[in-house]
Structure formats: structure tokens, C-alpha cells
Amino acid sequence: MTTAVLPAEYTVRPPVPADSGAIFALVSAYNTAVIGTADCTLADITNGIIDPGFESRTDGWLVLDRDDVPVGYGTACGKGNREVAEIEVLSQDAMVAGWLFDRSLRRAAEMGREAGHADVTVDSYVYGADTSLRALLSEHEFSTGTTFNRMRIDHTEPVATPDVPAGYVVHRGADDDRTRRIAHDVIIECFSGQFGFVARPHEEWLEARAAYANFSWSQFTLLELDGKAVAFRDCSDRDVEIENCGHIDGLGVIESARGRGLATYLLRDAFALDAAAGRAGTILHVDTNNPTPALHLYLSVGMRPTLVIEGWRRTMPATR
């Protein structure tokens, strides 16, 4: 396979926060062409650029035409100790997309090499309907690792607040350092081993949340048993602007507490809160290969799949 070449009429530079509006327009147009909706907000774009784990100078590429209008955008984001990198490539110009893909892969390999790894695992997420990007991934020796369904439930009338499971205590909000440490530990325990999850250092995790415009600690919920946190729900306003819906960013139960209806309670509690706030519905994403029967759970409480997103993966030498 030959290395892609950027057309001569285009220039490339790192993204900066001031580019957020122009990148948002590019992403919105691309997504609308693929799935019929923008599926992003200006805050999403800004958050990606200012995320503490992202170094835009080396890890992002904004391709501009002669009029300085963005025609392509790509990123490579290292995770953990850079043993994993997540790349994103977006352009309706096939040559630009190919160049961004090659550049992001090279940067992913550099990250792994700089961290002393012989290999690096590279992940990328793509809409199931995006045939051109799926083809590009396949050409670069990626294969599908899992499939995510976007799930939604509509709230057309008030939703009853569920009873708290007997013996458990609901802790709403995470306003102090101790609770935030517990929250982070529970997330890691629940999600370790799942596709794409790599635990962030605690301080970086806190900094990323502080920078996320649609997040509030007041929307974080823990379930405790005998003083120990055993389940969590992490919500944000990410979908309020687009669809007037609440969004569940994460929900999990530690292994020893599964099978007791805790996830069902947390879901129904979120539905009641969203309905009371006047939200049209509640949205979340589920890995269909989740080791727990999560998809069955969401279907059982009335949620329905509305969109397919695939997780693609390749492990390659860090010497690329």
C-alpha cells in the first residue's frame, strides 16, 4: 500500500480552541451526510481539543483549503501508558482522509515507541453506515472488535421514581475529593477489560471532567451497601442541546453485586429524573459484547436501538 499524499492545494496545522466552530461545521456536515444528523455539539469539539490527555501540537491535524476552510480533521489520542491509542479521521475528500489516516497511524506508533512499547493497539470508532471510513479501516488492516448500539427511551408522560433497593443507600453528587476518588475507583473496577477502556490517572481524569462543559458532579450517583460503593451512574447534558434528552455516560455494577437489580434501579431512576426535568428521553451507548447482559437489560426497561457504531482495532509494531 502506498502512502497517501496530501493534495498540493491544501495546508495542515494543529487545531486550537479557536478552530472549534469551523471544525464543528465540518463534523456536522460529515455526520449529516452519513447518518442524517450532526450528532455532535460545539462543546464536544472544544472538549476534545482542550482535553488534558490530548497534545494538539503533535496529535491533531486540521487540513485547510486555499480559503482556510477545514476539509479534514484527524486526531491520535494516547491512552494509559500509550499502549493504546485512539484515532479519529474525518473528511469527505478521499485523498485527505487517506493522508490523515496515515498520519494518525504514524503518530500512534510514535506514542507507543516513545513509551517503550514494542507494539501499540490502535482503536477507531465509526458509524455502521459510514461505508467509506469502514473501507479505509479495512484497507489499513483493522478489524471489527465490537459493536455499540445507541439506545433511547422516550418520556411522553411522567415516570414514577423507583424504590431504592432494600439495604442500599443512594449517594447523589460527588462534591469532595474522597467521593471523587471512590467514584473513579468504581468506574475502573466496573469497566476494566471492556473494549476501548483504559484507566486514566486520577488527576488527569479530574481535569478532563472539569473541562467538559456538559458535565456536572451533581449528576454523578453512587449506590452504597454497608458503606461501600458497589454501583455508579454517570450522567451529563451532552444530548440536551441536540435532542432535549438526558445522557447516561456510564453505568456499572461491581461484579460481586451484580444480579440484584441495581442497574435496573439506576436506569429507572435516571428516567424519572429526566422526565421530571422535561427531557424528551434518555440516551446511552451499550457495547453489545459487554461481559454483562447489558443490551438485554436496556431492552427490558423499554429502551430501543437507534444507531450502530462499530469499534475497530489493530495491533501493530511501534516501529512504523
C-alpha positions in Angstrom: 0.0 0.0 0.0 1.4 3.4 -1.0 1.5 6.3 1.5 -1.2 8.8 0.9 -0.2 12.3 -0.3 -1.9 15.5 0.7 -3.1 17.4 -2.3 -0.9 20.5 -3.0 -3.7 23.0 -2.7 -4.2 22.0 1.0 -2.3 23.1 4.1 -2.3 21.4 7.5 -1.7 22.7 11.1 -2.6 21.7 14.6 -6.1 22.6 15.9 -6.5 25.3 18.5 -9.7 26.1 20.6 -10.5 29.0 18.3 -11.0 26.5 15.5 -13.8 24.8 17.3 -16.6 26.5 15.4 -15.1 25.7 12.0 -14.4 22.1 13.0 -17.9 21.7 14.3 -19.3 22.8 11.0 -17.0 20.2 9.2 -18.0 17.4 11.6 -21.7 18.3 11.5 -21.8 18.3 7.7 -19.9 15.0 7.5 -22.1 13.3 10.1 -25.3 14.6 8.5 -24.2 13.1 5.1 -23.6 9.7 6.8 -26.4 9.4 9.4 -28.7 12.3 8.7 -27.9 14.3 11.9 -25.0 16.4 13.2 -24.6 14.1 16.2 -22.2 16.5 18.0 -22.1 19.8 19.7 -19.7 22.7 19.7 -18.8 21.8 23.3 -17.9 18.2 22.1 -15.3 19.7 19.7 -13.9 22.1 22.2 -13.6 19.5 24.9 -11.6 17.3 22.5 -9.1 20.0 21.8 -8.6 21.1 25.4 -8.7 17.6 27.0 -5.6 17.2 29.2 -4.6 14.0 27.6 -4.5 15.5 24.1 -1.5 17.4 22.9 -2.8 19.2 19.8 0.7 20.3 18.7 1.7 16.7 17.9 -1.6 14.8 18.0 -4.0 16.7 15.8 -4.2 17.8 12.2 -6.6 20.3 10.7 -6.5 20.3 6.9 -7.5 23.6 5.2 -8.2 24.6 1.6 -6.9 27.7 -0.1 -9.6 29.8 1.6 -8.7 28.4 5.1 -11.9 26.4 5.3 -11.4 23.0 7.0 -11.7 20.0 4.7 -10.4 17.4 7.1 -9.7 16.7 10.7 -7.7 13.9 12.4 -6.5 13.1 15.9 -4.5 10.4 17.7 -5.1 10.2 21.4 -2.9 8.1 23.6 -4.4 6.2 26.5 -2.9 4.9 29.7 0.9 4.5 29.2 0.4 4.9 25.5 0.0 1.1 25.0 -3.3 2.1 23.3 -4.1 5.0 21.0 -7.5 6.0 19.6 -7.5 7.7 16.2 -10.3 9.7 14.5 -10.3 10.7 10.9 -12.9 12.8 9.1 -13.0 14.1 5.6 -15.4 13.8 2.6 -12.3 14.1 0.4 -10.9 10.5 0.0 -7.3 11.7 -0.5 -7.4 13.9 2.6 -8.9 11.1 4.6 -6.2 8.7 3.4 -3.5 11.2 4.4 -5.0 11.8 7.8 -5.2 8.1 8.4 -1.6 7.5 7.5 -0.5 10.4 9.7 -2.6 9.4 12.7 -1.3 5.8 12.5 2.3 7.0 12.4 1.7 9.2 15.4 0.1 6.2 17.3 3.2 4.2 16.6 5.4 7.1 17.8 3.4 7.2 21.0 4.0 3.5 21.7 7.7 3.7 20.8 8.2 6.8 23.0 6.6 4.9 25.9 8.9 1.9 25.3 6.4 -0.5 23.8 7.2 -2.9 21.0 3.5 -2.8 19.9 0.6 -0.4 20.1 -3.1 -1.2 19.9 -5.0 1.3 17.8 -8.8 1.8 18.1 -11.1 3.8 16.0 -14.9 4.2 16.1 -17.1 4.5 13.0 -20.8 4.7 12.2 -22.0 1.4 10.8 -23.4 3.4 7.9 -20.1 5.0 7.1 -19.0 2.7 4.2 -16.0 4.8 3.1 -14.4 5.0 6.5 -15.1 1.3 7.2 -13.3 0.5 3.9 -10.4 2.7 4.9 -10.1 0.9 8.2 -10.2 -2.5 6.4 -7.5 -1.3 3.9 -5.3 -0.5 6.9 -5.6 -4.0 8.4 -8.1 -3.1 11.1 -10.9 -5.5 12.0 -14.1 -5.0 14.0 -13.6 -5.6 17.7 -17.2 -4.8 18.9 -20.4 -3.0 18.1 -22.1 -0.3 20.1 -25.8 0.5 20.0 -27.1 3.9 20.8 -30.2 3.2 23.0 -33.1 5.6 23.6 -36.3 5.7 25.6 -38.8 8.5 25.2 -40.6 10.2 28.1 -44.1 11.2 26.9 -45.5 11.2 30.4 -44.3 11.4 34.0 -42.1 8.5 35.1 -42.5 7.0 38.6 -39.5 7.2 40.8 -38.4 3.7 41.7 -37.9 2.4 45.2 -34.3 2.2 46.4 -33.2 -1.5 46.7 -33.5 -2.6 50.3 -30.3 -2.1 52.3 -28.7 0.2 49.8 -28.0 4.0 50.1 -28.1 6.4 47.2 -25.3 9.0 47.2 -26.0 11.8 44.8 -23.3 14.1 43.7 -19.5 13.9 44.2 -18.6 17.2 45.8 -15.5 16.3 47.7 -12.1 14.7 46.9 -12.9 11.4 48.8 -16.1 10.8 46.9 -14.5 11.6 43.6 -11.7 9.1 44.3 -14.3 6.4 45.2 -16.2 7.3 42.0 -13.1 6.8 39.9 -12.2 3.6 41.5 -15.7 2.1 41.0 -15.6 3.1 37.3 -12.3 1.4 36.8 -13.5 -1.8 38.6 -16.7 -1.9 36.6 -15.1 -1.2 33.1 -11.7 -2.8 33.2 -11.3 -5.3 30.4 -14.0 -3.8 28.2 -13.3 -2.7 24.7 -11.6 0.7 24.5 -11.4 1.3 28.2 -8.1 2.4 29.6 -8.0 3.9 33.1 -6.7 7.5 33.2 -4.5 8.8 36.0 -6.8 10.2 38.7 -5.6 13.8 38.4 -6.0 13.7 34.6 -9.4 12.2 34.9 -10.5 15.0 37.2 -9.0 17.7 35.0 -10.8 16.3 31.9 -14.1 16.3 33.8 -13.6 19.9 34.9 -13.0 20.9 31.3 -16.1 19.1 30.0 -18.8 21.8 29.5 -21.8 19.4 29.7 -20.7 17.6 32.9 -21.7 18.4 36.5 -20.6 16.4 39.6 -24.2 16.8 40.8 -25.2 14.2 38.1 -22.9 11.5 39.4 -24.7 8.8 41.5 -23.3 6.1 43.7 -25.1 3.1 45.2 -23.6 2.0 48.5 -24.0 -1.1 50.7 -22.6 -1.1 54.2 -20.6 2.0 53.4 -19.0 0.5 50.3 -19.8 1.8 46.8 -21.0 -1.0 44.6 -22.6 0.7 41.6 -22.5 4.1 39.8 -24.3 6.1 37.2 -22.6 9.0 35.4 -24.8 11.4 33.5 -24.3 14.6 31.5 -26.2 17.2 29.4 -24.4 16.1 26.3 -27.7 15.4 24.4 -29.8 18.2 25.8 -28.8 20.7 23.1 -29.3 18.2 20.2 -32.4 16.2 21.3 -33.5 17.5 24.6 -32.5 14.2 26.2 -30.6 13.2 29.2 -27.4 11.2 28.6 -26.0 8.3 30.7 -22.3 8.4 30.0 -21.6 5.3 32.1 -23.4 2.8 34.3 -21.9 -0.1 36.1 -22.1 -2.5 39.0 -19.1 -4.2 40.5 -19.0 -8.0 39.8 -19.8 -9.1 43.4 -23.0 -7.0 43.4 -24.5 -8.0 40.0 -27.8 -9.8 39.6 -29.5 -7.8 42.3 -31.4 -5.3 40.2 -29.1 -2.4 40.9 -28.6 -1.4 37.3 -32.3 -1.6 36.6 -32.9 0.8 39.6 -30.2 3.2 38.4 -31.8 3.2 34.9 -35.3 3.8 36.1 -34.1 6.5 38.5 -32.4 8.3 35.6 -35.6 8.1 33.5 -37.6 9.6 36.3 -35.2 12.4 36.8 -35.0 13.2 33.1 -38.8 13.1 32.7 -39.2 15.4 35.7 -36.7 17.8 34.2 -38.8 18.0 31.0 -36.4 15.9 28.9 -37.9 14.2 25.8 -36.0 11.0 26.6 -32.8 9.3 27.9 -29.9 8.1 25.7 -26.9 5.9 26.3 -24.5 3.6 24.4 -24.0 -0.1 25.0 -21.3 -2.4 23.9 -23.1 -5.4 22.5 -20.2 -7.6 23.6 -20.3 -6.4 27.1 -19.5 -9.3 29.5 -22.7 -8.5 31.4 -26.1 -8.9 29.5 -26.3 -5.1 29.3 -28.1 -4.9 25.9 -30.9 -7.3 27.2 -31.2 -5.1 30.3 -31.7 -1.9 28.3 -34.3 -3.6 26.1 -36.1 -4.9 29.1 -36.7 -1.4 30.5 -38.1 -0.1 27.2 -35.1 1.4 25.5 -34.6 0.8 21.8 -31.6 0.9 19.5 -31.4 3.9 17.2 -27.8 3.9 15.8 -24.9 1.4 15.3 -21.3 2.4 16.0 -18.5 0.0 15.4 -15.3 -0.3 17.3 -12.4 -1.3 15.0 -8.9 -2.3 16.2 -5.4 -3.1 15.0 -2.3 -4.0 17.0 0.8 -3.0 15.1 4.5 -2.6 15.7 5.5 0.7 17.3 8.3 0.9 14.7 6.0 2.1 11.9 
